[in-house]
CSV table of C-alpha atoms in Angstrom, one decimal:
chain,number,residue,atom,x,y,z
A,221,MET,CA,-17.3,-12.7,23.3
A,222,SER,CA,-17.1,-13.1,19.5
A,223,GLU,CA,-14.3,-11.3,17.7
A,224,PRO,CA,-15.0,-7.8,16.4
A,225,LEU,CA,-14.8,-7.1,12.7
A,226,THR,CA,-11.4,-5.7,11.9
A,227,ALA,CA,-10.5,-3.1,9.3
A,228,THR,CA,-9.4,-5.9,7.0
A,229,GLY,CA,-12.7,-7.7,7.2
A,230,GLY,CA,-11.1,-10.7,8.9
A,231,GLU,CA,-9.4,-11.6,5.6
A,232,ASN,CA,-12.6,-12.0,3.6
A,233,ARG,CA,-12.0,-10.0,0.5
A,234,ILE,CA,-15.6,-8.7,0.1
A,235,LEU,CA,-15.7,-7.4,3.7
A,236,ALA,CA,-12.2,-6.0,3.4
A,237,ALA,CA,-13.2,-4.0,0.2
A,238,LEU,CA,-16.1,-2.3,1.9
A,239,PRO,CA,-15.7,1.4,2.8
A,240,VAL,CA,-15.5,2.3,6.4
A,241,ASN,CA,-19.1,3.5,6.8
A,242,GLU,CA,-20.6,0.2,5.4
A,243,ARG,CA,-18.1,-2.0,7.4
A,244,THR,CA,-18.9,-0.1,10.6
A,245,ARG,CA,-22.6,-0.6,10.0
A,246,LEU,CA,-22.1,-4.4,9.8
A,247,MET,CA,-19.8,-4.7,12.9
A,248,ASP,CA,-22.5,-5.5,15.4
A,249,ASP,CA,-24.2,-8.1,13.2
A,250,LEU,CA,-21.3,-10.1,12.0
A,251,GLU,CA,-20.6,-13.2,14.1
A,252,ARG,CA,-17.3,-15.0,13.7
A,253,ILE,CA,-17.8,-18.8,13.8
A,254,THR,CA,-15.8,-21.9,13.1
A,255,LEU,CA,-17.2,-24.5,10.7
A,256,PRO,CA,-16.1,-28.1,10.9
A,257,LEU,CA,-15.4,-30.4,8.0
A,258,GLY,CA,-18.6,-31.9,6.5
A,259,HIS,CA,-21.0,-29.3,8.1
A,260,VAL,CA,-24.0,-28.6,5.9
A,261,LEU,CA,-25.0,-25.0,5.7
A,262,TYR,CA,-27.9,-25.5,3.4
A,263,GLU,CA,-29.7,-28.3,1.7
A,264,PRO,CA,-31.7,-27.8,-1.6
A,265,GLY,CA,-34.9,-25.9,-0.8
A,266,ASP,CA,-33.8,-24.6,2.6
A,267,ALA,CA,-34.7,-21.1,3.6
A,268,LEU,CA,-31.6,-18.9,3.8
A,269,GLY,CA,-31.4,-17.8,7.4
A,270,PHE,CA,-27.8,-16.6,7.1
A,271,VAL,CA,-25.1,-15.7,4.6
A,272,TYR,CA,-21.5,-16.6,5.2
A,273,PHE,CA,-18.3,-14.8,4.5
A,274,PRO,CA,-15.5,-17.4,4.7
A,275,THR,CA,-12.1,-16.4,6.1
A,276,GLY,CA,-10.3,-19.7,6.7
A,277,CYS,CA,-12.7,-22.3,5.4
A,278,ILE,CA,-13.8,-23.5,2.0
A,279,VAL,CA,-17.5,-24.3,1.2
A,280,SER,CA,-18.5,-26.4,-1.8
A,281,LEU,CA,-21.8,-26.0,-3.7
A,282,VAL,CA,-22.7,-29.5,-4.4
A,283,PHE,CA,-25.5,-31.2,-6.5
A,284,THR,CA,-26.6,-34.7,-5.7
A,285,THR,CA,-28.5,-36.9,-8.1
A,286,GLU,CA,-31.4,-39.2,-7.2
A,287,ASP,CA,-29.0,-42.2,-7.1
A,288,GLY,CA,-26.7,-40.4,-4.6
A,289,SER,CA,-24.0,-39.4,-7.1
A,290,THR,CA,-22.5,-36.0,-6.3
A,291,ALA,CA,-20.6,-33.3,-8.2
A,292,GLU,CA,-19.2,-29.9,-7.1
A,293,LEU,CA,-20.7,-26.9,-8.9
A,294,ALA,CA,-18.3,-24.4,-7.5
A,295,MET,CA,-16.3,-23.6,-4.3
A,296,THR,CA,-16.3,-20.5,-2.2
A,297,GLY,CA,-13.6,-19.3,0.2
A,298,LYS,CA,-12.2,-16.0,1.4
A,299,ASP,CA,-12.8,-14.5,-2.0
A,300,GLY,CA,-16.6,-14.4,-1.7
A,301,LEU,CA,-19.7,-15.3,0.2
A,302,VAL,CA,-22.1,-18.2,0.6
A,303,GLY,CA,-25.8,-17.4,0.1
A,304,ILE,CA,-25.8,-16.1,-3.5
A,305,PRO,CA,-29.6,-16.8,-4.1
A,306,LEU,CA,-30.3,-14.0,-1.6
A,307,VAL,CA,-28.1,-11.6,-3.6
A,308,LEU,CA,-30.2,-12.4,-6.7
A,309,GLY,CA,-33.5,-11.9,-4.9
A,310,GLY,CA,-34.2,-15.5,-3.9
A,311,ALA,CA,-35.0,-16.9,-0.4
A,312,THR,CA,-34.1,-20.6,-0.7
A,313,SER,CA,-31.1,-22.6,-1.7
A,314,THR,CA,-31.0,-24.6,-4.9
A,315,HIS,CA,-28.1,-26.8,-3.9
A,316,LYS,CA,-26.2,-28.2,-0.9
A,317,ALA,CA,-23.6,-26.0,0.7
A,318,LEU,CA,-21.0,-28.3,2.3
A,319,VAL,CA,-17.9,-27.4,4.2
A,320,GLN,CA,-15.1,-29.2,2.4
A,321,CYS,CA,-12.2,-27.5,4.4
A,322,ALA,CA,-12.8,-26.6,8.0
A,323,GLY,CA,-12.1,-23.1,9.2
A,324,THR,CA,-13.6,-19.8,10.2
A,325,ALA,CA,-16.2,-17.5,8.6
A,326,TRP,CA,-18.2,-14.4,9.4
A,327,ARG,CA,-22.0,-15.1,9.6
A,328,LEU,CA,-24.7,-12.5,8.9
A,329,ARG,CA,-28.5,-12.8,9.3
A,330,ALA,CA,-30.3,-12.9,6.0
A,331,GLU,CA,-32.6,-10.0,6.8
A,332,VAL,CA,-29.7,-7.7,7.6
A,333,MET,CA,-28.0,-8.8,4.3
A,334,SER,CA,-31.2,-8.1,2.4
A,335,TRP,CA,-31.5,-4.6,3.9
A,336,GLU,CA,-27.9,-3.8,3.0
A,337,LEU,CA,-28.4,-4.9,-0.6
A,338,GLU,CA,-31.4,-2.7,-0.8
A,339,GLN,CA,-29.2,0.3,-0.1
A,340,HIS,CA,-27.4,-0.2,-3.5
A,341,GLY,CA,-24.0,0.4,-1.9
A,342,HIS,CA,-20.6,-1.2,-2.2
A,343,LEU,CA,-21.7,-4.5,-0.7
A,344,GLN,CA,-24.3,-5.0,-3.4
A,345,ARG,CA,-21.8,-4.3,-6.2
A,346,LEU,CA,-19.2,-6.5,-4.6
A,347,ALA,CA,-21.7,-9.3,-4.1
A,348,LEU,CA,-22.9,-9.0,-7.7
A,349,GLY,CA,-19.4,-9.0,-9.0
A,350,TYR,CA,-18.6,-12.2,-7.1
A,351,THR,CA,-21.9,-13.7,-8.4
A,352,GLN,CA,-20.6,-13.3,-11.9
A,353,ALA,CA,-17.3,-14.9,-10.9
A,354,LEU,CA,-19.1,-17.8,-9.4
A,355,MET,CA,-21.2,-18.3,-12.6
A,356,THR,CA,-17.9,-18.4,-14.6
A,357,GLN,CA,-16.5,-21.0,-12.2
A,358,MET,CA,-19.7,-23.1,-12.6
A,359,ALA,CA,-19.7,-22.9,-16.4
A,360,GLN,CA,-16.0,-23.8,-16.6
A,361,SER,CA,-16.4,-26.7,-14.3
A,362,VAL,CA,-19.0,-28.2,-16.7
A,363,VAL,CA,-16.6,-27.8,-19.6
A,364,CYS,CA,-13.6,-29.2,-17.6
A,365,ASN,CA,-15.5,-32.2,-16.3
A,366,ARG,CA,-16.7,-33.0,-19.8
A,367,HIS,CA,-13.6,-32.5,-22.0
A,368,HIS,CA,-10.5,-32.7,-19.8
A,369,ALA,CA,-8.5,-35.6,-18.3
A,370,VAL,CA,-8.9,-36.4,-14.6
A,371,ASP,CA,-5.4,-35.3,-13.8
A,372,GLN,CA,-6.1,-31.9,-15.4
A,373,GLN,CA,-9.3,-31.6,-13.4
A,374,LEU,CA,-7.5,-32.4,-10.3
A,375,CYS,CA,-4.9,-29.7,-11.0
A,376,ARG,CA,-7.6,-27.2,-11.5
A,377,TRP,CA,-9.4,-28.2,-8.3
A,378,LEU,CA,-6.2,-28.1,-6.2
A,379,LEU,CA,-5.2,-24.7,-7.5
A,380,LEU,CA,-8.6,-23.2,-6.9
A,381,SER,CA,-8.6,-24.7,-3.3
A,382,LEU,CA,-5.1,-23.3,-2.6
A,383,ASP,CA,-6.2,-19.9,-3.7
A,384,GLN,CA,-8.5,-19.8,-0.7
A,385,LEU,CA,-6.0,-21.0,1.9
A,386,PRO,CA,-2.8,-19.3,3.3
A,387,GLY,CA,-0.4,-22.3,2.8
A,388,ASN,CA,0.3,-25.1,0.3
A,389,GLN,CA,-1.4,-27.9,2.1
A,390,LEU,CA,-4.9,-29.4,1.8
A,391,ASN,CA,-6.4,-31.8,4.4
A,392,MET,CA,-8.8,-33.9,2.5
A,393,THR,CA,-9.2,-37.5,1.3
A,394,GLN,CA,-9.2,-38.8,-2.2
A,395,GLU,CA,-12.8,-40.0,-1.6
A,396,LEU,CA,-13.8,-36.4,-0.9
A,397,ILE,CA,-12.0,-35.1,-4.0
A,398,ALA,CA,-13.6,-37.9,-6.1
A,399,ASN,CA,-17.1,-36.8,-4.8
A,400,MET,CA,-16.3,-33.2,-5.7
A,401,LEU,CA,-15.1,-34.0,-9.2
A,402,GLY,CA,-17.9,-36.5,-9.8
A,403,VAL,CA,-15.5,-39.4,-10.7
A,404,ARG,CA,-14.5,-42.7,-9.2
A,405,ARG,CA,-12.0,-42.7,-6.3
A,406,GLU,CA,-9.7,-45.0,-8.3
A,407,ALA,CA,-9.4,-42.3,-11.0
A,408,VAL,CA,-8.4,-39.7,-8.4
A,409,THR,CA,-5.8,-42.2,-7.0
A,410,GLU,CA,-4.3,-42.7,-10.4
A,411,ALA,CA,-4.3,-38.9,-11.2
A,412,ALA,CA,-2.7,-38.1,-7.8
A,413,GLY,CA,-0.1,-40.7,-8.5
A,414,LYS,CA,0.9,-39.1,-11.8
A,415,LEU,CA,1.2,-35.7,-10.1
A,416,GLN,CA,3.3,-37.1,-7.3
A,417,ALA,CA,5.6,-39.0,-9.7
A,418,ALA,CA,6.1,-35.7,-11.6
A,419,GLY,CA,7.2,-34.0,-8.4
A,420,LEU,CA,4.2,-31.6,-8.3
A,421,ILE,CA,2.5,-32.8,-5.1
A,422,GLN,CA,3.2,-35.0,-2.1
A,423,TYR,CA,0.3,-37.1,-1.0
A,424,ARG,CA,-0.2,-38.8,2.4
A,425,ARG,CA,-3.4,-40.3,3.6
A,426,GLY,CA,-5.8,-37.3,4.1
A,427,GLN,CA,-3.2,-34.7,3.3
A,428,ILE,CA,-2.0,-33.2,0.0
A,429,THR,CA,1.0,-30.8,-0.1
A,430,VAL,CA,1.7,-28.9,-3.3
A,431,ILE,CA,5.5,-28.6,-3.7
A,432,ASP,CA,5.6,-27.2,-7.3
A,433,ARG,CA,2.8,-24.7,-7.9
A,434,PRO,CA,4.2,-23.4,-11.2
A,435,GLY,CA,4.4,-26.9,-12.4
A,436,LEU,CA,0.9,-27.6,-11.3
A,437,GLU,CA,-0.4,-24.6,-13.2
A,438,ALA,CA,1.5,-25.7,-16.3
A,439,ARG,CA,-0.1,-29.1,-16.0
A,440,ALA,CA,-3.6,-27.8,-15.5
A,441,CYS,CA,-6.0,-27.1,-18.4
A,442,GLU,CA,-7.0,-23.6,-19.4
A,443,CYS,CA,-10.0,-23.8,-17.1
A,444,TYR,CA,-8.1,-22.6,-14.1
A,445,SER,CA,-6.8,-19.5,-15.8
A,446,VAL,CA,-10.3,-18.7,-17.1
A,447,VAL,CA,-11.7,-18.9,-13.6
A,448,ALA,CA,-8.9,-17.0,-12.0
A,449,ALA,CA,-9.2,-14.2,-14.5
A,450,GLY,CA,-12.9,-13.9,-13.7
A,451,ASP,CA,-12.2,-13.5,-9.9
A,452,PRO,CA,-13.0,-9.9,-9.0
A,453,ALA,CA,-10.5,-10.2,-6.0
A,454,ARG,CA,-7.7,-10.4,-8.6
A,455,ARG,CA,-8.7,-7.1,-10.2
A,456,PRO,CA,-7.7,-3.6,-8.9
A,457,ARG,CA,-9.9,-2.6,-6.0
A,458,ALA,CA,-12.7,-0.1,-6.9
A,459,ALA,CA,-12.6,3.3,-5.4
A,460,GLN,CA,-14.3,3.4,-2.0
A,461,SER,CA,-15.6,7.0,-2.3
A,462,GLY,CA,-17.7,9.0,-4.7
A,463,HIS,CA,-20.8,6.8,-4.3
A,464,PRO,CA,-24.1,8.5,-3.3
A,465,ALA,CA,-24.5,8.9,0.4
A,466,GLN,CA,-25.4,5.6,2.0
A,467,ALA,CA,-28.4,5.1,4.3
A,468,ARG,CA,-27.5,5.7,7.9
A,469,ARG,CA,-28.0,3.1,10.6
A,470,SER,CA,-30.9,5.1,12.0
A,471,THR,CA,-34.2,3.8,10.9
A,472,ALA,CA,-35.8,7.2,11.0
A,473,GLY,CA,-37.4,8.5,7.8
A,474,LYS,CA,-38.8,6.8,4.8
A,475,GLY,CA,-37.9,3.4,3.4
A,476,PRO,CA,-37.7,0.0,5.0
A,477,ARG,CA,-36.4,-0.2,8.5
A,478,ARG,CA,-33.0,-1.8,9.1
A,479,PRO,CA,-33.2,-4.9,11.3
A,480,PRO,CA,-31.9,-4.3,14.8
A,481,CYS,CA,-28.2,-5.1,15.2
A,482,GLY,CA,-26.8,-7.7,17.5
A,483,ARG,CA,-26.1,-5.1,20.2
A,484,GLU,CA,-29.6,-3.8,20.1
A,485,ARG,CA,-31.1,-7.3,20.1
A,486,GLY,CA,-29.0,-8.5,23.0
A,487,GLY,CA,-28.6,-5.5,25.2
A,488,GLY,CA,-24.9,-5.1,24.4
A,489,ARG,CA,-24.1,-8.8,24.6
A,490,ARG,CA,-22.7,-10.2,21.3
A,491,MET,CA,-23.3,-13.8,20.5
A,492,ALA,CA,-20.2,-15.9,21.2
A,493,ALA,CA,-18.9,-18.0,18.4
A,494,SER,CA,-17.6,-21.5,18.4
A,495,THR,CA,-17.5,-24.6,16.3
A,496,ALA,CA,-20.8,-25.3,14.5
A,497,GLY,CA,-22.3,-28.6,15.6
A,498,ALA,CA,-23.3,-31.4,13.3
A,499,ARG,CA,-26.5,-30.7,11.3
A,500,THR,CA,-29.7,-32.4,12.3
A,501,ARG,CA,-31.1,-34.0,9.2
A,502,GLY,CA,-34.7,-33.1,8.3
A,503,SER,CA,-34.9,-30.1,10.6
A,504,PRO,CA,-37.7,-27.6,9.5
A,505,ASP,CA,-35.6,-24.6,10.6
A,506,ARG,CA,-31.9,-25.0,9.8
A,507,ALA,CA,-31.1,-21.5,10.9
A,508,ARG,CA,-32.5,-22.3,14.3
A,509,ASP,CA,-30.7,-25.6,14.6
A,510,GLU,CA,-27.4,-24.0,13.6
A,511,GLN,CA,-27.9,-21.2,16.1
A,512,ARG,CA,-28.3,-23.8,18.9
A,513,SER,CA,-25.1,-25.6,17.7
A,514,LEU,CA,-22.9,-22.5,18.3
A,515,ALA,CA,-21.9,-22.7,22.0
A,516,PRO,CA,-20.3,-19.7,23.8
A,517,GLY,CA,-16.6,-19.7,24.4
A,518,LEU,CA,-14.6,-18.4,21.4
């Protein structure tokens, strides 16, 4: 059986900030899954079958040019959600969503998310607040990549990644980081060497350990502090009461009907969660392919 949603939202900050009534309404629809490194959630133009609330993974929003060059637009971890076009009224992805750090996430069907957003409750406000933070991160990434040295870009990127993880260690290669920053691998090697010589990080093949975070923050450009200040998760949590009464789970009465929950669809049997399989390139229905890749057993 998949894990139930706990009172803390499984450490995802958006889910954890929901009031009890909204969180309870989502319990039967949220599925806890494990996403492997390199797994593609969406390609540009894909229909959004699910939204994801990371708890232990990091997902990069990546743009790829015609010649195959890549650059990261922004990253999402436990502070937010993946599937922002749905929040803004869209139905398809405009970029690739790629798992850059393996880990767990909660998954929610797009039709359920759309219904919840239409209730104009806390989930909608939290999702819109995170959308603003993500736009700030995207804009600051453009400025940083254009005007700041690679070692400063690397400091910003490492700090933003660490903010989404419980420890001080990142498991990723210099090639992956180079692809995210949109620079040559040799430039990342040189920048990482400078940071290691300064005693800020320790680098081994495929593994980076930050040993002096204050020093890393001092070495970073102002872009990190701008992005961090725009993160709603760093602000005081909004009151979880006083909002107009939320729509009940019952579909009786006027207005759009809420999609049936997982329990109602499966006769009490929740879908089991496990590691998502490798994506099948060119599939016309990515949501269906991913559904098949999740085998029971977690």
